[in-house]
XYZ file of C-alpha atoms in Angstrom:
234
model
C -51.697 -41.456 -20.810
C -54.619 -41.479 -19.578
C -56.552 -38.152 -19.958
C -54.277 -37.040 -22.103
C -54.787 -35.052 -26.149
C -53.509 -35.504 -28.835
C -54.000 -34.294 -32.202
C -52.205 -33.404 -35.440
C -50.878 -36.641 -37.296
C -48.609 -39.603 -35.807
C -48.123 -38.299 -32.204
C -47.943 -39.575 -29.001
C -48.697 -39.194 -25.572
C -47.535 -41.377 -23.432
C -47.179 -38.642 -20.287
C -50.697 -38.329 -17.934
C -52.639 -35.756 -18.750
C -50.437 -34.861 -21.513
C -51.248 -32.744 -24.341
C -49.897 -33.213 -27.862
C -50.495 -31.101 -31.571
C -48.541 -30.992 -34.740
C -46.867 -34.185 -36.653
C -43.942 -36.818 -35.542
C -43.544 -36.039 -31.391
C -41.070 -36.829 -30.782
C -42.309 -38.658 -27.399
C -40.940 -39.285 -24.204
C -41.419 -43.407 -23.505
C -40.594 -43.066 -19.732
C -43.959 -40.570 -18.376
C -45.609 -41.717 -15.980
C -49.143 -42.707 -18.000
C -50.720 -42.678 -14.295
C -50.144 -39.582 -11.623
C -48.399 -36.598 -12.590
C -44.781 -36.410 -12.351
C -43.415 -33.047 -12.547
C -41.072 -33.222 -15.278
C -42.768 -35.326 -17.431
C -44.247 -33.768 -20.552
C -47.982 -31.733 -20.343
C -47.742 -29.694 -23.269
C -45.815 -30.505 -26.327
C -45.746 -29.400 -30.424
C -44.424 -31.467 -32.000
C -42.449 -31.240 -35.637
C -41.050 -34.225 -37.167
C -41.070 -34.936 -40.433
C -41.070 -38.803 -40.123
C -41.072 -41.883 -37.232
C -36.812 -41.935 -38.435
C -37.308 -37.571 -37.506
C -39.043 -37.026 -35.389
C -38.781 -33.332 -33.194
C -40.201 -31.271 -31.345
C -40.574 -27.405 -31.590
C -42.094 -26.740 -27.833
C -42.257 -28.757 -25.118
C -43.485 -27.948 -21.621
C -43.268 -30.026 -18.779
C -45.181 -29.980 -15.821
C -43.066 -28.104 -13.257
C -43.713 -25.288 -16.180
C -39.968 -25.716 -17.537
C -40.113 -25.436 -21.193
C -38.072 -25.697 -23.963
C -38.291 -24.248 -27.738
C -35.966 -25.988 -30.641
C -34.753 -28.917 -28.402
C -36.261 -32.356 -27.746
C -34.761 -33.112 -24.374
C -36.157 -32.150 -20.993
C -35.520 -28.486 -20.729
C -32.709 -27.913 -16.567
C -34.312 -24.384 -16.625
C -37.217 -22.675 -16.971
C -36.683 -21.317 -20.639
C -34.424 -23.405 -22.801
C -34.177 -22.215 -25.929
C -31.657 -23.584 -29.194
C -31.732 -22.091 -32.358
C -30.061 -23.030 -35.764
C -26.902 -21.845 -36.618
C -28.566 -19.908 -38.891
C -30.931 -18.029 -36.770
C -31.049 -15.512 -33.698
C -32.084 -17.417 -30.663
C -33.946 -15.070 -28.738
C -35.069 -11.515 -29.793
C -37.123 -8.345 -26.899
C -38.390 -5.847 -28.028
C -40.043 -2.557 -25.688
C -42.661 -0.819 -28.316
C -41.489 -2.653 -31.167
C -38.121 -1.856 -30.546
C -34.849 -4.406 -30.195
C -33.465 -3.837 -26.363
C -31.624 -7.521 -26.447
C -31.110 -10.322 -28.963
C -28.769 -13.477 -28.387
C -27.355 -13.561 -31.827
C -26.814 -16.298 -34.234
C -23.009 -15.604 -34.069
C -22.733 -16.318 -29.776
C -22.704 -13.083 -28.498
C -25.341 -10.795 -27.192
C -25.898 -7.484 -27.512
C -28.716 -4.856 -24.868
C -30.057 -1.829 -25.676
C -31.063 -1.930 -29.519
C -30.676 -4.368 -33.175
C -26.562 -4.337 -33.659
C -24.336 -7.327 -34.278
C -22.431 -8.580 -31.127
C -19.341 -9.804 -31.354
C -17.950 -13.400 -31.429
C -19.192 -14.584 -28.188
C -19.493 -11.722 -27.050
C -21.356 -8.600 -25.082
C -22.688 -5.328 -27.126
C -24.005 -2.412 -24.609
C -25.535 0.143 -26.264
C -25.968 2.867 -23.511
C -25.133 3.112 -19.894
C -24.536 0.272 -18.167
C -24.577 0.219 -13.892
C -22.769 -2.451 -12.288
C -23.489 -2.910 -8.072
C -19.598 -5.155 -7.489
C -16.183 -5.589 -9.467
C -15.626 -6.311 -13.200
C -13.228 -8.192 -15.023
C -12.048 -8.884 -18.226
C -9.383 -10.995 -19.754
C -8.781 -8.172 -22.635
C -10.320 -5.220 -23.919
C -11.048 -5.150 -27.886
C -9.386 -1.371 -28.059
C -12.133 1.772 -28.290
C -10.887 3.767 -26.404
C -10.782 7.274 -27.107
C -7.315 8.948 -27.136
C -6.553 12.453 -26.123
C -5.713 14.741 -29.569
C -2.314 16.380 -27.903
C -0.656 17.294 -24.440
C -2.704 20.234 -23.582
C -6.674 18.252 -23.663
C -4.702 15.606 -21.365
C -3.662 18.177 -19.031
C -7.120 20.044 -19.207
C -9.075 16.941 -18.865
C -7.103 15.926 -15.938
C -7.536 18.977 -13.926
C -10.915 19.191 -14.680
C -11.558 16.754 -12.133
C -12.002 17.723 -9.156
C -14.127 17.250 -5.984
C -17.210 19.148 -5.085
C -16.235 21.553 -2.221
C -17.014 21.938 1.324
C -21.085 21.344 2.250
C -21.760 18.820 -1.210
C -19.001 16.675 -0.683
C -21.561 13.782 0.605
C -18.098 10.770 0.932
C -21.252 7.905 1.184
C -22.377 9.267 -2.145
C -20.629 8.641 -4.493
C -22.492 10.601 -6.928
C -21.720 13.314 -4.889
C -17.990 13.482 -4.759
C -16.767 14.344 -8.424
C -17.627 18.199 -9.414
C -18.941 17.004 -12.557
C -20.309 20.684 -13.983
C -16.403 21.387 -14.343
C -15.124 18.405 -16.505
C -13.585 19.090 -19.972
C -15.995 17.342 -22.771
C -12.744 15.054 -23.577
C -13.600 13.082 -20.609
C -17.139 13.928 -19.464
C -20.345 11.203 -20.700
C -22.387 11.824 -23.495
C -24.928 12.571 -20.747
C -23.088 15.113 -19.162
C -23.810 13.472 -15.946
C -21.409 11.644 -15.163
C -17.254 10.834 -16.311
C -16.544 8.749 -18.984
C -13.592 6.883 -17.889
C -12.118 5.546 -20.488
C -11.238 8.550 -21.774
C -10.369 8.771 -18.098
C -7.333 6.657 -17.956
C -5.961 7.362 -21.351
C -5.725 11.064 -20.667
C -3.923 10.686 -17.091
C -1.865 8.514 -18.903
C -0.997 10.967 -21.306
C -0.022 12.815 -18.665
C 2.282 10.581 -16.143
C 3.968 9.923 -19.876
C 4.776 13.543 -20.141
C 5.636 13.806 -15.734
C 8.664 10.836 -16.535
C 9.867 13.008 -19.371
C 9.719 16.177 -17.281
C 11.153 14.559 -14.367
C 14.500 12.372 -16.184
C 15.165 15.293 -17.820
C 15.363 16.979 -13.983
C 17.158 14.345 -13.052
C 19.384 14.566 -16.328
C 19.747 18.451 -15.421
C 20.709 18.358 -11.296
C 23.328 15.296 -12.574
C 25.138 18.070 -14.798
C 24.817 20.496 -11.818
C 26.224 18.665 -8.996
C 29.198 17.676 -11.627
C 29.507 22.216 -12.132
C 29.336 22.305 -7.892
C 31.980 19.348 -8.328
C 34.401 21.248 -10.451
C 33.529 24.632 -8.754
C 34.662 22.814 -4.622
C 38.142 21.369 -6.270
C 39.369 25.079 -7.972
C 38.111 26.560 -4.919
C 40.281 24.149 -2.760
C 43.415 23.982 -5.375
């Protein structure tokens, strides 16, 4: 292409103002050699090994879209393709990994952890402004050791008193200061929802048992009452 630059070995640049470095780049024969086209190659790093084994380590199009690890034209602002034995992406803050796309297809957020296959691992708090749904859950839910813990946890959840309760601010509705440790979050400022569900589940099951027991006792009392009425009527 006109005004193109080629550096390296066995490289080709067919687009106008294209720059290619490295060796044996996978070139684009459809590039416009005389005019600027947004979808043409602008910068290419070739990493092929032979004429019949051409490939690119990186491709930048004239519209800014960038591909790493793939020779095709990217249709996203950034397209990363990794081999099956390497992680696709790692983002660090002050030298610490905060985001990683693992070779198993999963993504870890908040630390350098191995996520579940094609899944998500989040280390730290997660906030969602819209609904969250899932087809299945991995059971890592904490469970109360006994009924006493479950009841204490449930009865520790109370609304803030009048004057402090704010119906327009969900952060000022529950009295977090009196939460039982089982349902309190790690930072002590929020409620552990999974633990809450577990505690409520145990309390509900116990209440159902008590209701059934009261029903049985009520039936016995009704039978005795009927017996007494029959005797009185004789």
